[in-house]
Every structure is written in structure tokens, then in C-alpha cells.
Tab-separated table of C-alpha atoms and ligand atoms in Angstrom:
chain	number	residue	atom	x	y	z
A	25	UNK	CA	90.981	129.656	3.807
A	26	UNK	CA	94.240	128.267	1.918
A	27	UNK	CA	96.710	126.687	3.208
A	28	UNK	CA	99.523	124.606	1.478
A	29	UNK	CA	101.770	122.201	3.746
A	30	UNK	CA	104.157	120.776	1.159
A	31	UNK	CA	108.258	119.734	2.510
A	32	UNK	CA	108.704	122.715	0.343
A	33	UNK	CA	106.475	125.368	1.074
A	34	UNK	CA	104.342	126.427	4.014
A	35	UNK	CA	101.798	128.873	3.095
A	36	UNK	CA	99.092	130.836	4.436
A	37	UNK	CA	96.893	130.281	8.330
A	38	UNK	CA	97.707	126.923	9.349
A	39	UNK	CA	95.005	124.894	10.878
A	40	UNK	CA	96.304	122.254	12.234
A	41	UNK	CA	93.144	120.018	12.983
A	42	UNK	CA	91.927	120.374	9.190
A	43	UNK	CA	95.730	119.088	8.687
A	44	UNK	CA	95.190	115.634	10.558
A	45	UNK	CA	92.366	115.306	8.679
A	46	UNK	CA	93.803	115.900	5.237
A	47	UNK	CA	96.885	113.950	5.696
A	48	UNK	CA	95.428	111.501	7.703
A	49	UNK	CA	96.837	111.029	10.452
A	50	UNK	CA	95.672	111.165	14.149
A	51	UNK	CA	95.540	113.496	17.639
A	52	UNK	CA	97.830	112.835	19.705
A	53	UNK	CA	94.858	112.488	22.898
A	54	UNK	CA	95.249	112.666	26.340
A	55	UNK	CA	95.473	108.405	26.551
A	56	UNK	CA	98.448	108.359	23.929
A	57	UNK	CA	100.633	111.144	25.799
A	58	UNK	CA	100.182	108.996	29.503
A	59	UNK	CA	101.572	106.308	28.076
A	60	UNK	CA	104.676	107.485	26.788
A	61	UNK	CA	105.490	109.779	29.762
A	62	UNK	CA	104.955	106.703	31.542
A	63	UNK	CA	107.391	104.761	29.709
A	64	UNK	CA	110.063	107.541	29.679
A	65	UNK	CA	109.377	107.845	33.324
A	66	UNK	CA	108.570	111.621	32.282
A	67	UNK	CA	107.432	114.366	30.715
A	68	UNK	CA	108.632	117.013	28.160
A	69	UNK	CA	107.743	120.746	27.578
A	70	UNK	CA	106.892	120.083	23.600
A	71	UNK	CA	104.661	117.399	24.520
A	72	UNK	CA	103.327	118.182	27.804
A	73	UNK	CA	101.689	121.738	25.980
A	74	UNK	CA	100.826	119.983	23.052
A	75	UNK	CA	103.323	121.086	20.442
A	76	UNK	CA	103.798	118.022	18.916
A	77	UNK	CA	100.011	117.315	18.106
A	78	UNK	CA	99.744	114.616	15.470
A	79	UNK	CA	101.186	110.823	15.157
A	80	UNK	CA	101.156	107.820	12.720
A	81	UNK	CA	101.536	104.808	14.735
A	82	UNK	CA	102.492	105.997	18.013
A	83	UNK	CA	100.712	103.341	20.068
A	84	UNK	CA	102.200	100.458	17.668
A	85	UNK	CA	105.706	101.972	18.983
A	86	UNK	CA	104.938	101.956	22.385
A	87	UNK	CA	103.465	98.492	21.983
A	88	UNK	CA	106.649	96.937	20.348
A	89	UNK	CA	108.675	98.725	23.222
A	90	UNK	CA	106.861	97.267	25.883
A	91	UNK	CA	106.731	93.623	24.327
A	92	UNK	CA	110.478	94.221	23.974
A	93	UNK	CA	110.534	94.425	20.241
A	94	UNK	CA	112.018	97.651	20.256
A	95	UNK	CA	112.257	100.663	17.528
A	96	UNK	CA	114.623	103.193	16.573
A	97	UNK	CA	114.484	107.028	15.215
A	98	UNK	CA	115.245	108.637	12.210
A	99	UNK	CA	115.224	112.724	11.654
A	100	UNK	CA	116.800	114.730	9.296
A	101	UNK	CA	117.843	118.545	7.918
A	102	UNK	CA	118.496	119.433	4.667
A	103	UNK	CA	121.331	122.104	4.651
A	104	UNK	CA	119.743	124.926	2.735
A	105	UNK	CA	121.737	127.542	4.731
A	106	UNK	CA	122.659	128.201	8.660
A	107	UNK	CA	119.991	126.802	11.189
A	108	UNK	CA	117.371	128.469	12.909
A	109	UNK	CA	115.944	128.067	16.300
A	110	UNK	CA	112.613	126.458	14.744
A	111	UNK	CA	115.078	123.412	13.467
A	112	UNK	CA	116.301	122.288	16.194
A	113	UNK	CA	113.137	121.852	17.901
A	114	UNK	CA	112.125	118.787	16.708
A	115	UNK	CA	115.806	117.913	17.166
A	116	UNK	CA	115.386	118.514	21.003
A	117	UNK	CA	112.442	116.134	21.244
A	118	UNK	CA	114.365	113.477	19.311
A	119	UNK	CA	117.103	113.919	21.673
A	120	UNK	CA	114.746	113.631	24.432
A	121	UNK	CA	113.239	110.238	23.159
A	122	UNK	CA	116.436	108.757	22.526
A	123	UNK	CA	117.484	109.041	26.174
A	124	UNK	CA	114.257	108.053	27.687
A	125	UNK	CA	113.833	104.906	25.576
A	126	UNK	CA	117.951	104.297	24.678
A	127	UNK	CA	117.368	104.180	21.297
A	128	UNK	CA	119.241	104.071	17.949
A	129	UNK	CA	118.660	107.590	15.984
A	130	UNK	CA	119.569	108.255	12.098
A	131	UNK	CA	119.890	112.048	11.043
A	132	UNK	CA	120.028	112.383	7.124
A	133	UNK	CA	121.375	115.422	5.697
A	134	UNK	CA	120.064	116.062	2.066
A	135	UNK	CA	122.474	117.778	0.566
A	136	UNK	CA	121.747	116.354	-2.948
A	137	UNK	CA	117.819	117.620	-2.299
A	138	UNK	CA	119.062	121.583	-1.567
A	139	UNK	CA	121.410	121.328	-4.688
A	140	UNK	CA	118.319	119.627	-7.202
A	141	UNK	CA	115.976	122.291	-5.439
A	142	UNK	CA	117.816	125.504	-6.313
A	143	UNK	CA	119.489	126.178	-9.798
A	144	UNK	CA	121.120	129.041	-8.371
A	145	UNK	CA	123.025	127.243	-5.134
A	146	UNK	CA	126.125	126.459	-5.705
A	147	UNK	CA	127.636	123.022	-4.838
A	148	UNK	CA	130.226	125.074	-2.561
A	149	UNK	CA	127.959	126.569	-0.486
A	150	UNK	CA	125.998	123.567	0.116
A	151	UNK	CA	129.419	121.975	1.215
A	152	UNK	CA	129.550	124.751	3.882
A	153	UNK	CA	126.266	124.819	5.046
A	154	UNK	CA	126.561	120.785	5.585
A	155	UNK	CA	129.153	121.050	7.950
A	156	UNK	CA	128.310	123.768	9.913
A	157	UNK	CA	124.470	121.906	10.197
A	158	UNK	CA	126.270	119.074	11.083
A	159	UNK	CA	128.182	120.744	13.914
A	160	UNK	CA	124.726	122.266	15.076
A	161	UNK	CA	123.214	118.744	15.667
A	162	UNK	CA	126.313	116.985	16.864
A	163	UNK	CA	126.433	119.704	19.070
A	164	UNK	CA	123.065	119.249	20.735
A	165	UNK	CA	123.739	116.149	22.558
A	166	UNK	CA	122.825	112.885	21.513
A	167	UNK	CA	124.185	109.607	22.243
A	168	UNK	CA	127.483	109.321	19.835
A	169	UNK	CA	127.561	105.457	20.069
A	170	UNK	CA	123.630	105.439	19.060
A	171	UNK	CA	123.685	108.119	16.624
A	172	UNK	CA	124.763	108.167	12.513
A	173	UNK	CA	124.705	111.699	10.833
A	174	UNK	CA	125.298	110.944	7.203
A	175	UNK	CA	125.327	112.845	4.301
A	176	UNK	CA	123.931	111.324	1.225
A	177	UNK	CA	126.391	112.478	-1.439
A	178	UNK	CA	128.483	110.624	0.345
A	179	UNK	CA	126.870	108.113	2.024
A	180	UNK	CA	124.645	107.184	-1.065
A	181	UNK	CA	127.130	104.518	-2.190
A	182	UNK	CA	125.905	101.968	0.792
A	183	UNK	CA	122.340	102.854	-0.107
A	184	UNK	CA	121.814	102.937	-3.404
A	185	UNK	CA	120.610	99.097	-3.864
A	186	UNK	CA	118.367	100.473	-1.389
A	187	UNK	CA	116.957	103.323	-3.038
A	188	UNK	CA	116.351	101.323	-6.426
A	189	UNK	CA	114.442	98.953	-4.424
A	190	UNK	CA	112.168	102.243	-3.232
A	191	UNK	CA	111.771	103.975	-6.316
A	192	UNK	CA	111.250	100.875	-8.413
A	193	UNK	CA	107.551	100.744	-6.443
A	194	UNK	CA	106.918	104.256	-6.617
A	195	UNK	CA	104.988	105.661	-10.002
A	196	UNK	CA	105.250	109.322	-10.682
A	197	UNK	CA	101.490	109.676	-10.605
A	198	UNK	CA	101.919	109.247	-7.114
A	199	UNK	CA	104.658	111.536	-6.150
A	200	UNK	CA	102.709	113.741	-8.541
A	201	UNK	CA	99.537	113.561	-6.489
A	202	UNK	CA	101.539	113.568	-2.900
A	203	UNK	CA	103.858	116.334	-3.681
A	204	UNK	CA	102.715	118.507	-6.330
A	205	UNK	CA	105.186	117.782	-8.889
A	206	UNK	CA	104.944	119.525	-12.174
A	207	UNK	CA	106.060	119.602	-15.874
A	208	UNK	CA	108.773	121.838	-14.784
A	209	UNK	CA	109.635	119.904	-11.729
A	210	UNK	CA	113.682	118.060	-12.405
A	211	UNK	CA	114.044	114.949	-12.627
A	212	UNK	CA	116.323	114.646	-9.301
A	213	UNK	CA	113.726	115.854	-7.146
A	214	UNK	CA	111.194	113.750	-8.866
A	215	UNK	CA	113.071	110.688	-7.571
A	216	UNK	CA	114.266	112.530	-4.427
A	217	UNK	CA	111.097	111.207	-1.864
A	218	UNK	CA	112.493	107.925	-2.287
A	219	UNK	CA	115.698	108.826	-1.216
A	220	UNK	CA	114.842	110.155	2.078
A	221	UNK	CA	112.856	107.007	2.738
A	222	UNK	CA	115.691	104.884	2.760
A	223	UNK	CA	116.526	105.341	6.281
A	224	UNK	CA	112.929	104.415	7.445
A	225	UNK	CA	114.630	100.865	6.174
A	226	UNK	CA	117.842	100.892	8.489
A	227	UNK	CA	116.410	98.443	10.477
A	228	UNK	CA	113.735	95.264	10.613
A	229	UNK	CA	112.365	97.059	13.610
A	230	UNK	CA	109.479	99.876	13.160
A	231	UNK	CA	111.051	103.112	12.984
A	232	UNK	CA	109.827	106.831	14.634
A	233	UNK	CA	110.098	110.147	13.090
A	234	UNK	CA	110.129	113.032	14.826
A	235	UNK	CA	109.999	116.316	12.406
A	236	UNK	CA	107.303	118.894	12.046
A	237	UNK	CA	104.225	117.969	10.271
A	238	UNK	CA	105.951	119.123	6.789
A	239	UNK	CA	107.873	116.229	6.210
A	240	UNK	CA	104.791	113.737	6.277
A	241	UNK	CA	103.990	113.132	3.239
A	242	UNK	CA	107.210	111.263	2.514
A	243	UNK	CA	105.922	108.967	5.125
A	244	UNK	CA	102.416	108.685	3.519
A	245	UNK	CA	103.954	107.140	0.501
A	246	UNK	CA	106.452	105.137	2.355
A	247	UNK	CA	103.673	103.498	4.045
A	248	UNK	CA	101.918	101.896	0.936
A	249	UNK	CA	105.450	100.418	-0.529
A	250	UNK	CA	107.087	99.430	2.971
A	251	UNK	CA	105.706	95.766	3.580
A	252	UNK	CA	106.458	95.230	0.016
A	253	UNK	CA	109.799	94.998	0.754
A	254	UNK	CA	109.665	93.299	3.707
A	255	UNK	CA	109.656	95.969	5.900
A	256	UNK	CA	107.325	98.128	8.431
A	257	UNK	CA	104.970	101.209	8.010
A	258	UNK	CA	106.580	104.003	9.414
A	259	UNK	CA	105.555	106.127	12.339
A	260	UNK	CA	105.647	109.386	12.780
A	261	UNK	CA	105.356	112.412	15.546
A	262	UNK	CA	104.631	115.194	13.912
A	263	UNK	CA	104.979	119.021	15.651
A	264	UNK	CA	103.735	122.480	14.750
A	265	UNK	CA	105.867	125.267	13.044
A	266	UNK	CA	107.601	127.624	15.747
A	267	UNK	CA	106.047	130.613	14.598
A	268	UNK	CA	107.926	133.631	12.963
A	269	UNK	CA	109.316	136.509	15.392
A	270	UNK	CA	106.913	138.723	12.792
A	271	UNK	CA	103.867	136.838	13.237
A	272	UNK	CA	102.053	134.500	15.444
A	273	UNK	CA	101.020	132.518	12.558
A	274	UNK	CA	102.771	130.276	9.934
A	275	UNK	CA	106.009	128.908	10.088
A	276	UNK	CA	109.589	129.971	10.683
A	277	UNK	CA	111.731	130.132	7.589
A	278	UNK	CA	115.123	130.216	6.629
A	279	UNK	CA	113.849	132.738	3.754
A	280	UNK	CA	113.347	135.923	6.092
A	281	UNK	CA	116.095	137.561	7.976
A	282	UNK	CA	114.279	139.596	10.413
A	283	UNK	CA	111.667	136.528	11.305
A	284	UNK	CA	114.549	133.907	12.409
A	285	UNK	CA	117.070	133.547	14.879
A	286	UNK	CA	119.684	131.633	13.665
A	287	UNK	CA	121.921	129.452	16.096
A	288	UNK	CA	124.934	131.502	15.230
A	289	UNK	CA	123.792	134.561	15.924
A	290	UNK	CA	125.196	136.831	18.896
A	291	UNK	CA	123.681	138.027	22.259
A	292	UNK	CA	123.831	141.687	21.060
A	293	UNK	CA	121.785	140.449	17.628
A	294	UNK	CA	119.489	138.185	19.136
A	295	UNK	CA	118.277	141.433	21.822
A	296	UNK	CA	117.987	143.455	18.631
A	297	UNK	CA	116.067	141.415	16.760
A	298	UNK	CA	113.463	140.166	19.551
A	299	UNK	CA	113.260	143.777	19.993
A	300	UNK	CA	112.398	145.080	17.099
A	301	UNK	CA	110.720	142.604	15.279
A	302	UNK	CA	109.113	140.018	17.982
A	303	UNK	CA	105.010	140.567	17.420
A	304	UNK	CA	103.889	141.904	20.423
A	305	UNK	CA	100.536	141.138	22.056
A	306	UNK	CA	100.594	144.019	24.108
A	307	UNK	CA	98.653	147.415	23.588
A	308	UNK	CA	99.089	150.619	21.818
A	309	UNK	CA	100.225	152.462	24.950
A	310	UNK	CA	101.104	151.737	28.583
A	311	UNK	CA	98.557	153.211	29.990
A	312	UNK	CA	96.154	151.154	27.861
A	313	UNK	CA	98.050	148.224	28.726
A	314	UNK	CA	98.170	148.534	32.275
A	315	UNK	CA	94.063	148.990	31.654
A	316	UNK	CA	93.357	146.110	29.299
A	317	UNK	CA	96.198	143.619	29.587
A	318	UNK	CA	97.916	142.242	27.248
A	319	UNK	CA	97.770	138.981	24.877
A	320	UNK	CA	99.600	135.765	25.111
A	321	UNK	CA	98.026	134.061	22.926
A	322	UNK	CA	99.024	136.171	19.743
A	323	UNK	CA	101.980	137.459	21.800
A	324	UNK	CA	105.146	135.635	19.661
A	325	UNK	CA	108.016	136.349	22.808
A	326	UNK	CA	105.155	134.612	24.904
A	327	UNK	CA	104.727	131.668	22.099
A	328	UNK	CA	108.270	130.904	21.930
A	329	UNK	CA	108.441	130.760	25.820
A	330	UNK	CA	105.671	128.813	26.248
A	331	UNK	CA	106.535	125.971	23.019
A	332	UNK	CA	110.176	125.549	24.320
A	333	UNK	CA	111.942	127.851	26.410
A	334	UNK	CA	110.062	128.230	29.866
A	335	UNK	CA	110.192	124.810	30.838
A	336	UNK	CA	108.813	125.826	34.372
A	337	UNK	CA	105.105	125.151	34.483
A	338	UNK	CA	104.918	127.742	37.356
A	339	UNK	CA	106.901	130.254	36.026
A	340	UNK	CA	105.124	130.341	32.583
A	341	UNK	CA	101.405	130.417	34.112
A	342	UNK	CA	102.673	133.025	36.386
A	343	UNK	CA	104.269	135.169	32.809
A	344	UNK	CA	100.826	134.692	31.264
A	345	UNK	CA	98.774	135.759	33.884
A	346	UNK	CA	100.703	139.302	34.852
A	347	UNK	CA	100.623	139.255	31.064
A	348	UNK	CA	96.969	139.237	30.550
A	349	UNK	CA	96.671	141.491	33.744
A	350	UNK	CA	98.813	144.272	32.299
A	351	UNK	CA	101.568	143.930	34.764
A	352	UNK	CA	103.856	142.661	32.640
A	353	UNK	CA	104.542	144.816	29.725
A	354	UNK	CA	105.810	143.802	26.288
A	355	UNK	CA	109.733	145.212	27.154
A	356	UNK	CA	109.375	143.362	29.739
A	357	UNK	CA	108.345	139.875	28.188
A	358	UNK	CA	110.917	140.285	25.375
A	359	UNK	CA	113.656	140.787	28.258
A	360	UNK	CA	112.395	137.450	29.362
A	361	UNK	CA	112.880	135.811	26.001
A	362	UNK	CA	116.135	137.339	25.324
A	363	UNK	CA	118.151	136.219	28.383
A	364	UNK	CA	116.179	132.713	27.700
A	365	UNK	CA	117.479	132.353	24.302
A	366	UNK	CA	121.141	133.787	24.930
A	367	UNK	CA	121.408	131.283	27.683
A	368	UNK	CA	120.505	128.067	24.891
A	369	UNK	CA	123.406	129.439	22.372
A	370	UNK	CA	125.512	130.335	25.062
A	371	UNK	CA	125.505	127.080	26.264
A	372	UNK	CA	125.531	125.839	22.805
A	373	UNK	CA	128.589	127.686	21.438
A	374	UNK	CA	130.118	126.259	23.983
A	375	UNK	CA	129.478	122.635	23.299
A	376	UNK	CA	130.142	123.111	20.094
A	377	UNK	CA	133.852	124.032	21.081
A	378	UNK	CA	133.876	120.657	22.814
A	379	UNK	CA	132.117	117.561	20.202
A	380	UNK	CA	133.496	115.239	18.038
A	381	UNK	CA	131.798	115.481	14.969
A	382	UNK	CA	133.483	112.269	13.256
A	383	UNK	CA	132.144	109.990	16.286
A	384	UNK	CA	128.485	110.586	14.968
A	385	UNK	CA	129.854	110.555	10.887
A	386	UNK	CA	132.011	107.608	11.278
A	387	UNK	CA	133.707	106.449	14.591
A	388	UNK	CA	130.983	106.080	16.978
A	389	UNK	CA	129.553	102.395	17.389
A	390	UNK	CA	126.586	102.918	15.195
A	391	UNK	CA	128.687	105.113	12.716
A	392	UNK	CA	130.892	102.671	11.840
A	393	UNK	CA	128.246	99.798	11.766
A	394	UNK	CA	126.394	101.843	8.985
A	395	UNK	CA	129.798	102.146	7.003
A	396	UNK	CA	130.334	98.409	7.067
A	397	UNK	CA	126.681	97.629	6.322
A	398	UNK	CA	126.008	95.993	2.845
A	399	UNK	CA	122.705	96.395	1.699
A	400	UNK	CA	121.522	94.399	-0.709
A	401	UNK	CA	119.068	94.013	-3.700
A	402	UNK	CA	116.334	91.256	-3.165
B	21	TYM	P1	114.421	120.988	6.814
B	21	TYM	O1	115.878	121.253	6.825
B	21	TYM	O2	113.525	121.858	6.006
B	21	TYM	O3	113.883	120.994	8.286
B	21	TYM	C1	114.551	120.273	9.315
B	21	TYM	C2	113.553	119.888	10.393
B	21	TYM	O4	113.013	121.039	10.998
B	21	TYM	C3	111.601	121.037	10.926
B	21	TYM	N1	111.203	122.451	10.828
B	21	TYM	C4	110.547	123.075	11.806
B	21	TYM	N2	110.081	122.637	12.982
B	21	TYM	C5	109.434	123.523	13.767
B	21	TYM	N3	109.255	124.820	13.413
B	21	TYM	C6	109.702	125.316	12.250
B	21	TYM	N4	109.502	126.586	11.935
B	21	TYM	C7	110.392	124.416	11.381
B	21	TYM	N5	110.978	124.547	10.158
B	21	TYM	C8	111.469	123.326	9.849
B	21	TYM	C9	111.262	120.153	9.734
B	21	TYM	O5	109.982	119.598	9.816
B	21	TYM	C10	112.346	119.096	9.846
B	21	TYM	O6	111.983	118.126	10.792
B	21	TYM	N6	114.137	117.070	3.621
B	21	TYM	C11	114.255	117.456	5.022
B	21	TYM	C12	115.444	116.760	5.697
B	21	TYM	C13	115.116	115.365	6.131
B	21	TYM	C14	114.215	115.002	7.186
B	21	TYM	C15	114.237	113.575	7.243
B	21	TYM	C16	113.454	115.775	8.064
B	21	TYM	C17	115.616	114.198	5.616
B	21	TYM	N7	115.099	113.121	6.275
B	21	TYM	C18	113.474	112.894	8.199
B	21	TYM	C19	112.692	115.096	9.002
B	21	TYM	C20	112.706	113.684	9.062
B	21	TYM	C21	114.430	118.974	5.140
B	21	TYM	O7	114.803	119.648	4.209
B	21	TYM	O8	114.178	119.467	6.401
């Protein structure tokens, strides 16, 4: 079976156990998830059913929270066009971490990697897409006097001693190897990776990234240079893809229309498109469905309720099972899912009416620590 897990590309049936093992990292196990819903004094719906799977480092976090030592987050989007619902899930975990454990958080947006990626993408609409990301995340809820959303066209001024620092200790045989680089490849991306390491450096404390398991191989390599400089390995929590609405499998892309809902589109799009394109697990006909029951587990509507938007253990046991039984029918499941996700943008329209994007960028406490920073070359 191929599959390709790249930052860039997500190809084919994704098994995500032969993943740990290729990238090498580990399960998050049973032992590992107890101790940090005891620390955060509880427990959230992507971790509790095992959506974020995988870790680097988890327990070393933990450890250096409990002995006081602290850590802080970093996260990131790189503002290739609007945002889709699959994005902001590892943004909703972050959040959750960073009010459970009152952390600092760093969100880099990579503008200059979506401009060296695409020929064709012009510089304008990469301007357009950054802010309206940016209003996304802001909008989302995190602490604005922990938080620093930075662009790096702009922000690269303060961290460009930084970056030659990274890159110096980075050959292109290994960003080669890691990310598949090839003759063809620019030059900009070549040296992009160490770029979005430099925020794993924001601190002398260990730092935490949340992002789905696509983004790890930047970590991989920023592992091997990081003490080096003086600094700590990285950790990571890494999730699985939110599946497309057309398949169960694979992973949600900004490259398909029909298989994303985006976070600006309206009620009356969002019913059409769960509608007509959500893959169902239910049967041919009714009457074969009220005989043989339908399927969660391929079921996509039941997928995206389960991964994030039936937080109710009840409720969500009780959808599966009338599922399964055939007393639930597809319409009806989709109904479900619709009203579920109209209620998250409703809600999230709305507080996007209401934030203050340039407490995050620049006037927040951390904000305007960062732009007074001077980071230096050893
Ligand atoms: P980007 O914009 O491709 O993705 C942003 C974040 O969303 C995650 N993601 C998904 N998670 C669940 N289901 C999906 N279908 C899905 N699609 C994307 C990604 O893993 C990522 O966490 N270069 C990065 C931006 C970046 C970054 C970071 C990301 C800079 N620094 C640190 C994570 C952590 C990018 O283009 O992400």
C-alpha cells in the first residue's frame, strides 16, 4: 500500500500505526493520556477518542510542568487560501492546552512558504489570505496576553540571526532525505524547514507542538541540531487528518471544493454540501437500511461528529448505536451534522465581529515582548 505523508502532500490510505513507526515517534497509550487529563484537571473530545494519536516527548513536558520548569506552544498555518474546518482542529486542542496549563502559545503564519511553493500565486492574494487566516485564529479564542501571531515577511527581521544559526547546521542531504527535495525543488523552499523551526527557539524552556502528523518532519530535523545551539528537542502532539466530506479516508484539503467546508461558508452552503457530498455509511435503500443498519465507522457525517463535534459521550454512543441499528437513517445523521457545524460558525462569525486582531500581532503582553526581543548570533 502507498502512502506519502510529506507537509506538502498527503497521499493515498493512511495508516497511521505504520506512520509512528516510520517517523518515529510514539503512541500516545492509555498511561500518557491519564496524566495529562490529570494535570489539566480534564479531558478533551480529540484526545479522549484518540484523535491525536502520536507524541515526541510528551512525558518530558509533563515532567518539566510538574517540577515547575514549565513549557510553552508553538502552532502554525500557512495561508494558502481560506481555512477549512480540518485547520482549525488542531487549533482547538492548542487552545485547549493553553488554558489548562496557562501557557505561552506562538502561531507562525508562512506566508513566504505559500509564495516559494506556488509560481502561479500571486503576492496579493497571499496578502489576503493572511489576514483573513489571521482573523480565523484570533477569532477562536486564545489568551491575547499569552499569544503572538506573526507573520514572517514581516516578522523575519527579529529572526533572522536566528534562522542563520538553524540553517548553518542543516546540510541539504538532509532536508533532501527528510523532505523529498529535488533538482527542481527552489532554492527558498530548500531553506524554508529552517525557517519554521525558529519558533521551537522562542524560549530556553522545551516547547509543544500541536499540528497534525504532517508537519513532523520539521521537528525530526530540529531535533538533531537543537542542543547544538543551546537549546531543547522539541515535542510534539501529533493528530490525524479530519477526513474529506467525499471519503472516509485521507485527509481534508484546501485543493477540493466539494470535500471542505470552509469557515466562511454559509448555513444554506454548508446543508448543501453535507448533503450532497458527505459519504454516507448507510444502505442502498431504506428498507435495506432499516434491515441491515447502517455504518459509522466509514460513515464521514458520523466521523466528523465523533472527532470533534459531539462532545457528549452519551449522545454520540447513543447516534452510533440507532446508527448501526438502522434507526437512524443517513438524512437523518447529516441533519445532525449540519445544525452541529452551523452552530461552530455561527458562533464564530460572531466572534469574529468582536476580536482585536492587533492584541495577538502586536499589543498584547507577549506581542509586544516578541517585537522588542533581540535575538542574537552566538
Ligand atoms: P497548513 O496551513 O497546511 O496546516 C495548518 C494546520 O492544520 C493541520 N491540518 C489538518 N489537521 C487535521 N485535519 C486536516 N485535514 C488538516 N489539514 C491540515 C496541519 O497539520 C497544521 O497543523 N507550514 C505549515 C504552517 C506552520 C505550522 C507550524 C504548522 C508553521 N509552523 C507549526 C504546525 C506547527 C502549514 O502550511 O500548515
Amino acid at each position: 500500500m502507498v502512502q506519502t505523508v510529506t507537509p506538502w502532500e498527503v497521499k493515498g490510505e493512511i495508516d497511521y500505526k505504520r506512520l509512528i513507526t516510520e517517523f518515529g515517534t510514539k503512541e500516545i497509550n492509555p498511561t500518557i493520556k491519564d496524566k495529562i487529563e490529570e494535570l489539566a484537571g480534564g479531558s478533551h473530545v480529540l484526545l479522549r477518542r484518540n484523535f491525536f494519536f502520536s507524541h515526541r516527548d510528551l512525558n518530558l513536558v509533563l515532567r518539566d510542568y510538574e517540577e515547575k520548569k514549565g513549557f510553552f506552544l508553538y502552532t502554525g498555518r500557512g495561508p494558502s487560501g481560506p481555512m477549512h474546518i480540518g485547520h482549525i482542529v488542531p487549533l482547538l486542542f492548542t487552545k485547549w492546552l493553553q488554558e489548562k496549563f496557562g501557557v505561552n502559545l506562538y502561531i507562525q503564519i508562512t506566508d513566504d512558504e505559500k509564495f516559494l511553493l506556488k509560481r502561479e500565486r500571486s503576492w496579493e492574494k497571499i496578502e489576503k489570505d493572511s489576514k483573513s487566516n489571521i482573523l480565523d485564529i484570533c477569532a477562536l479564542g486564545f489568551d491575547p496576553d499569552k499569544t503572538f501571531v506573526f507573520r514572517n515577511s514581516e516578522y523575519i527581521k527579529k529572526i533572522y540571526p536566528m534562522f542563520l544559526e538553524i540553517s548553518r547546521r542543516i546540510t541539504y542531504s538532509t532536508v533532501k532525505s527528510v523532505f523529498g527535495f529535488v533538482n527542481e525543488s527552489n532554492v527558498g523552499m530548500i531553506s524554508f524547514p529552517a525557517i519554521q523551526m525558529v519558533p521551537t527557539f522562542f524560549e530556553k524552556k522545551r516547547c509543544l507542538i500541536p499540528s497534525a502528523i504532517d508537519q513532523d518532519p520539521y521537528w525530526r530535523v530540529q531535533r538533531d541540531i537543537a542542543e547544538t545551539i543551546g537549546y531543547q528537542k522539541a515535542a510534539a502532539i501529533h493528530s490525524r487528518f479530519l477526513p474529506p466530506l467525499t471519503s472516509p479516508q485521507g485527509k481534508m484539503s484546501a485543493s477540493s471544493e466539494e470535500s471542505a467546508v470552509w469557515l466562511n461558508d454559509d448555513e444554506k452552503t454548508v446543508k448543501q454540501k453535507v448533503m450532497k457530498y458527505a459519504f454516507s455509511g448507510g444502505r442502498e435503500t431504506v428498507e435495506e437500511h432499516r434491515r441491515r443498519g447502517g455504518r459509522p465507522e466509514v460513515d464521514v457525517s458520523f466521523q466528523w461528529l465523533k472527532i470533534i463535534f459531539e462532545e457528549n459521550d452519551n449522545k454520540i454512543s447513543s447516534i452510533s448505536e440507532d446508527y448501526k441499528k438502522g434507526k437512524m437513517l443517513t438524512g437523518e445523521l447529516k441533519e445532525i451534522l449540519v445544525e452541529k457545524i452551523n452552530s461552530f460558525l455561527g458562533n464564530h462569525r460572531k466572534n469574529k465581529e468582536k476580536v482585536d486582531v492587533d492584541k495577538f500581532m502586536y499589543k498584547g503582553k507577549l506581542a509586544k515582548n516578541m517585537w522588542e526581543k533581540e535575538f542574537e548570533i552566538s
